[in-house]
Short mmCIF file of N, CA and C in Angstrom, two decimals:
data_model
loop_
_atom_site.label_atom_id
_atom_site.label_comp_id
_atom_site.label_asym_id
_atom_site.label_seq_id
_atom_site.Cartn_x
_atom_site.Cartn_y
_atom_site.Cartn_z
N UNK A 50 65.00 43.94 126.61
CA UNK A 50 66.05 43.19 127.25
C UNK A 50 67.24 43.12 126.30
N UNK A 51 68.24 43.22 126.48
CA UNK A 51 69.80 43.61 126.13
C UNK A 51 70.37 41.92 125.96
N UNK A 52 70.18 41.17 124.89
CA UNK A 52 70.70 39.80 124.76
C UNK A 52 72.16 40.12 124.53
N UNK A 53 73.48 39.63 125.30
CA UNK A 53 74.66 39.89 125.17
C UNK A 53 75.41 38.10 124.78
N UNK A 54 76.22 38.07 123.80
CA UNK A 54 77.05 36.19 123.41
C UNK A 54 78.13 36.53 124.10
N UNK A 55 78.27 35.73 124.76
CA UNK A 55 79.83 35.15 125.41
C UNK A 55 80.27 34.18 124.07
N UNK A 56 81.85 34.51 123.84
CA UNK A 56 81.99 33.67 122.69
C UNK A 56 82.71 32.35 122.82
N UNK A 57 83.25 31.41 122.13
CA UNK A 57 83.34 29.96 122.59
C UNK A 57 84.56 29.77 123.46
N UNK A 58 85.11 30.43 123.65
CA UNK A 58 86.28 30.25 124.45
C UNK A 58 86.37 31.84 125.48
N UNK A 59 86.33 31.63 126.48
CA UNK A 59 86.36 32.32 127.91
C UNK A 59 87.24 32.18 128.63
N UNK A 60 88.94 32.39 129.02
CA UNK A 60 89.71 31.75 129.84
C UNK A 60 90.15 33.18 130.14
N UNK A 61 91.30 33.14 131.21
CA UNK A 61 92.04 34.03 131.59
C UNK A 61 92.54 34.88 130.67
N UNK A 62 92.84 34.33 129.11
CA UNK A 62 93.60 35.28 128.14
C UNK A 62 92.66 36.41 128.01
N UNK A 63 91.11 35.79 127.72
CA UNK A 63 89.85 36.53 127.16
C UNK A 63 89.57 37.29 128.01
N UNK A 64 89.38 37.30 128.95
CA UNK A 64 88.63 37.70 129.80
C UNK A 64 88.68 39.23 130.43
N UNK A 65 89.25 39.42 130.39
CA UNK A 65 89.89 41.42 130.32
C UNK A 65 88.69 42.03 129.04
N UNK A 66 89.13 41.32 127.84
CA UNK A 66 88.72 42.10 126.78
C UNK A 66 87.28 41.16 126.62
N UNK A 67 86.53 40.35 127.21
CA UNK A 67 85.33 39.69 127.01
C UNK A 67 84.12 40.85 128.37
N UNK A 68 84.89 41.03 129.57
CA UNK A 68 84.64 42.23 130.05
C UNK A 68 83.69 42.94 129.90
N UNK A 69 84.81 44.14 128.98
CA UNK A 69 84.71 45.25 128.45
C UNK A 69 83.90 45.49 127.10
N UNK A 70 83.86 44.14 126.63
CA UNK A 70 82.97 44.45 125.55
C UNK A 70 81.26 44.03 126.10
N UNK A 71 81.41 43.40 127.21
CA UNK A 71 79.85 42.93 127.88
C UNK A 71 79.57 44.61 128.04
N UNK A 72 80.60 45.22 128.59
CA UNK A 72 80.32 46.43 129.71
C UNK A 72 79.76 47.15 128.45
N UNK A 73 80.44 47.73 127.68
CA UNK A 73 80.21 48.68 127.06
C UNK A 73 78.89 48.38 126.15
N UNK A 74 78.62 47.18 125.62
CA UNK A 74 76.99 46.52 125.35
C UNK A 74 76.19 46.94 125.88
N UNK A 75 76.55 46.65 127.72
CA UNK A 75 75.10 46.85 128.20
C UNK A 75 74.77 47.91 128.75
N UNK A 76 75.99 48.53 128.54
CA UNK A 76 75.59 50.26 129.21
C UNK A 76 75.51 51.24 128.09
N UNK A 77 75.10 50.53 126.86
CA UNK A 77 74.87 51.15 125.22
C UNK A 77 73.65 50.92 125.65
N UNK A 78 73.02 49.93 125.82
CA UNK A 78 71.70 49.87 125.79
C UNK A 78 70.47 50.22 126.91
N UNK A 79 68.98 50.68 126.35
CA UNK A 79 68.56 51.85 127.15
C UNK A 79 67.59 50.29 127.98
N UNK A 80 67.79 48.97 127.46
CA UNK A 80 66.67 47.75 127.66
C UNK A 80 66.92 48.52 129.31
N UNK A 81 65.93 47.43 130.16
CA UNK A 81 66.09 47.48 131.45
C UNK A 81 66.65 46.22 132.35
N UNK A 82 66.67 45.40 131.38
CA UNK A 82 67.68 43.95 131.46
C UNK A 82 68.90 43.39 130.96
N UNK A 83 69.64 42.77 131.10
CA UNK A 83 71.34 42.64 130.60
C UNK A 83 70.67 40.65 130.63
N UNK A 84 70.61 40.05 129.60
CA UNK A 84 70.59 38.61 129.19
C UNK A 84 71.71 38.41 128.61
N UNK A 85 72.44 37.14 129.20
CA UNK A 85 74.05 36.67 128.97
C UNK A 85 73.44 35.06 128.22
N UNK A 86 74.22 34.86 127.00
CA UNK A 86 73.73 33.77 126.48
C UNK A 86 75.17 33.25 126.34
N UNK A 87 75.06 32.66 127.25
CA UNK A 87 76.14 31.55 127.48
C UNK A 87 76.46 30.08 126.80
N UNK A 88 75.58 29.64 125.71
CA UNK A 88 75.32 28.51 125.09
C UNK A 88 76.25 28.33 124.29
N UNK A 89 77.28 29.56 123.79
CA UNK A 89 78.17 28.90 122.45
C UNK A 89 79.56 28.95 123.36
N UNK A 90 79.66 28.73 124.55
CA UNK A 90 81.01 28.56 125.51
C UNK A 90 81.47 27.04 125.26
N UNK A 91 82.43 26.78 125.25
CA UNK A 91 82.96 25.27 124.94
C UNK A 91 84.41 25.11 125.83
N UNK A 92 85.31 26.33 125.83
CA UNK A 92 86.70 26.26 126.05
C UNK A 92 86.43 27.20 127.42
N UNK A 93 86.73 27.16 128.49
CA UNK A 93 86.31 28.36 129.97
C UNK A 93 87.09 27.77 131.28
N UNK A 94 87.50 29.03 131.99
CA UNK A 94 87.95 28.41 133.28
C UNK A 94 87.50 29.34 134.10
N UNK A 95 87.81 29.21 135.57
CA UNK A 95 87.01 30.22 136.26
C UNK A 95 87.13 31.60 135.93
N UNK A 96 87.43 31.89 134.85
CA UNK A 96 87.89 33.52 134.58
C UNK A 96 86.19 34.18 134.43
N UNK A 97 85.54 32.68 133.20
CA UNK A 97 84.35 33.35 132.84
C UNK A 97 83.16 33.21 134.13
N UNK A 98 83.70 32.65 135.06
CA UNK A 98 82.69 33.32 136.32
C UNK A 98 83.07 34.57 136.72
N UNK A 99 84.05 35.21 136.86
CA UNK A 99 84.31 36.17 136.97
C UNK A 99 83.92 37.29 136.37
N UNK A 100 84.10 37.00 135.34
CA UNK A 100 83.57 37.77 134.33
C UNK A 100 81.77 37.75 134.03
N UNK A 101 81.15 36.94 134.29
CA UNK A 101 79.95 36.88 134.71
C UNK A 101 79.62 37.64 135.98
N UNK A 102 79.95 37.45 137.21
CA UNK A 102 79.55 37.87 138.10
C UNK A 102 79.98 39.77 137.88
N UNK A 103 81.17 39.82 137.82
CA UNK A 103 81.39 41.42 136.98
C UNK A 103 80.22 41.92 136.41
N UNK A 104 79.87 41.10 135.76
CA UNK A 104 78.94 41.72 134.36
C UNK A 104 77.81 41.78 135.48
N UNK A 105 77.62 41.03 135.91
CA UNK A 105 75.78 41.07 136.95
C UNK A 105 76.37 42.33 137.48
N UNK A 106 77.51 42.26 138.67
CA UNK A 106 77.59 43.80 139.42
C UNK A 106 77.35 45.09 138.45
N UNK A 107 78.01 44.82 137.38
CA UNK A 107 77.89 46.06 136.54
C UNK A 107 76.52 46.72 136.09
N UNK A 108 75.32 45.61 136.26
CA UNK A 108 73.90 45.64 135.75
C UNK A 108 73.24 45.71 136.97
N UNK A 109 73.53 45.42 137.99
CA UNK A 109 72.90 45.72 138.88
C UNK A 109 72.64 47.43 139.39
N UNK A 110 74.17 47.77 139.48
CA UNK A 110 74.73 49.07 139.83
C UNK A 110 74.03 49.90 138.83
N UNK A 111 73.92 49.65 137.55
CA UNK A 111 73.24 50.54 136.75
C UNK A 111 71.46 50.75 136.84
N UNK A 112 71.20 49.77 137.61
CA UNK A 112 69.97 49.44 137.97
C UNK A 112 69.49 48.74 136.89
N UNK A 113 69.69 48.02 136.23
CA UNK A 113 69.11 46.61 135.30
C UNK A 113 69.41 45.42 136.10
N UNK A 114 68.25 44.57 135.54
CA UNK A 114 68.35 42.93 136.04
C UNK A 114 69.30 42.58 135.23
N UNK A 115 69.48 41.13 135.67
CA UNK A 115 70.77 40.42 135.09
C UNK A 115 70.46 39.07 135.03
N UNK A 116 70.61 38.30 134.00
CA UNK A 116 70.56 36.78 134.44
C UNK A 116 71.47 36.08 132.76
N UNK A 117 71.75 34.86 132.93
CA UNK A 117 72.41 34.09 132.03
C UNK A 117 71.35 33.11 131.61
N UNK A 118 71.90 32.64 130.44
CA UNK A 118 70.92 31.40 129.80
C UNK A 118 72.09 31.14 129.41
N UNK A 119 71.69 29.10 129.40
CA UNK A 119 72.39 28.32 128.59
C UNK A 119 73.94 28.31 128.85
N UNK A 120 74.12 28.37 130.41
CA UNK A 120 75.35 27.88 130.89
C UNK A 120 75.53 26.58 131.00
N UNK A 121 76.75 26.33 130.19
CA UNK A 121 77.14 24.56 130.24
C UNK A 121 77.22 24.21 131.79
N UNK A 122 76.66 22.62 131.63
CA UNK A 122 76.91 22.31 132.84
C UNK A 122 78.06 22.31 133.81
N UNK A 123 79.51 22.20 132.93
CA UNK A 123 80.42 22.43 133.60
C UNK A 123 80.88 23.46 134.76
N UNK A 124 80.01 24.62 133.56
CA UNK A 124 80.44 25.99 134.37
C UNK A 124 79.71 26.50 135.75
N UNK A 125 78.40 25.38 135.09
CA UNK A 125 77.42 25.24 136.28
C UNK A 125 77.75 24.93 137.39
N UNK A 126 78.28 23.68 137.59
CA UNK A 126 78.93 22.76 138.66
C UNK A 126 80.08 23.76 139.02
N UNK A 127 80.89 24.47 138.36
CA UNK A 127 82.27 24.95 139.00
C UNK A 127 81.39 26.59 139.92
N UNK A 128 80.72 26.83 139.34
CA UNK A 128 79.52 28.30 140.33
C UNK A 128 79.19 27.97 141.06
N UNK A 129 78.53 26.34 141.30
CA UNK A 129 77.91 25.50 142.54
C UNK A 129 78.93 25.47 144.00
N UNK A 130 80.37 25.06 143.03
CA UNK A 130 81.48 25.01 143.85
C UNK A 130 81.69 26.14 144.67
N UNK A 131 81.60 27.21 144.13
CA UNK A 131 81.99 28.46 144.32
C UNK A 131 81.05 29.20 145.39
N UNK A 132 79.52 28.89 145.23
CA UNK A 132 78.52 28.97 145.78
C UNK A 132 77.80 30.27 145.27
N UNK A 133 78.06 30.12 144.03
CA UNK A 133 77.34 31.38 143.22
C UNK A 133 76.67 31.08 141.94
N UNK A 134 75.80 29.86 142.26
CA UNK A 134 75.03 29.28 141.05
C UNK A 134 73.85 30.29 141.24
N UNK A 135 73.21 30.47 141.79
CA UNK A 135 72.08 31.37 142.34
C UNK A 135 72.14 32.57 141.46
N UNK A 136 73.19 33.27 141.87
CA UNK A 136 73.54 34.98 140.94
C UNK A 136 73.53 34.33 139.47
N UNK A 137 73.49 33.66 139.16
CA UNK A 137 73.40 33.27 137.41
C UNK A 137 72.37 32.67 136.89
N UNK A 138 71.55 32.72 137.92
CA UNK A 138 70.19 32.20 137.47
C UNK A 138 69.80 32.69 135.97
N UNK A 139 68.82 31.76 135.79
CA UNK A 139 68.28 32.10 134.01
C UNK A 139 67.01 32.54 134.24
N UNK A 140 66.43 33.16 135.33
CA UNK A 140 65.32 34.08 135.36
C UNK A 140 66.09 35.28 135.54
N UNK A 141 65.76 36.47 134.76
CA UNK A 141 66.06 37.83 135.02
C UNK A 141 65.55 38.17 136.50
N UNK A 142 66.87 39.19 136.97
CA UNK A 142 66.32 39.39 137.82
C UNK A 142 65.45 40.99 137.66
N UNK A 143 64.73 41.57 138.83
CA UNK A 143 63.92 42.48 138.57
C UNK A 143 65.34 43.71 138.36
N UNK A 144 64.91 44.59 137.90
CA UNK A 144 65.77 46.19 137.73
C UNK A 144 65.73 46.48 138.96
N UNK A 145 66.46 47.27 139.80
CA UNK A 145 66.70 47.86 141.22
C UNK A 145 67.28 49.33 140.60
N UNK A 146 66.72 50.16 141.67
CA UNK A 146 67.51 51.14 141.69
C UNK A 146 68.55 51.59 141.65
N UNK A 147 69.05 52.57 141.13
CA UNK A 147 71.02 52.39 141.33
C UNK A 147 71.00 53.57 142.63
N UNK A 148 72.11 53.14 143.03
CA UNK A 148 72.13 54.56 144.46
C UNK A 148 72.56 55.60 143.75
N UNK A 149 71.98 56.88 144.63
CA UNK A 149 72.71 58.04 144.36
C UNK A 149 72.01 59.09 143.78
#
């Protein structure tokens, strides 16, 4: 499993280049899972759901599971809002096939 840090601050500035460095992590690695450790986030606005949910599509499509640990509650409640607490679950999900 592919443990990836989100670092303490996640906002709109970050988030382009917080991305691209998830992307290129988890498509370096041969794991069959992408784990987002979300625990050292402090400073975030909805950019880093975005950027979360990105990162799941990106792991999915490659055919790896995806899941987060240790999302602050805040960010929790604002995914709830959104209605995408579910896709960030902290159980991995299983690997799927990629099409094609």
């Amino acid at each position: 499993m592919a443990m990836l840090v989100l670092p303490s601050e996640l906002t709109h500035t970050q988030a382009n280049t917080c991305l691209s460095m998830l992307r290129e992590a988890a498509r370096s690695t041969k794991a069959d899972r992408v784990l987002v450790d979300a625990s050292a986030l402090v400073r975030f606005d909805s950019s880093a759901l975005a950027v979360l949910l990105e990162s799941r599509r990106d792991a999915l499509h490659d055919g790896k599971g995806f899941a987060v640990v240790g999302l602050p509650a805040r960010l929790h409640e604002l995914a709830g809002l959104y209605g995408v607490a579910e896709l960030l679950s902290e159980t991995p999900e299983p690997a799927v096939a990629a099409p094609g």
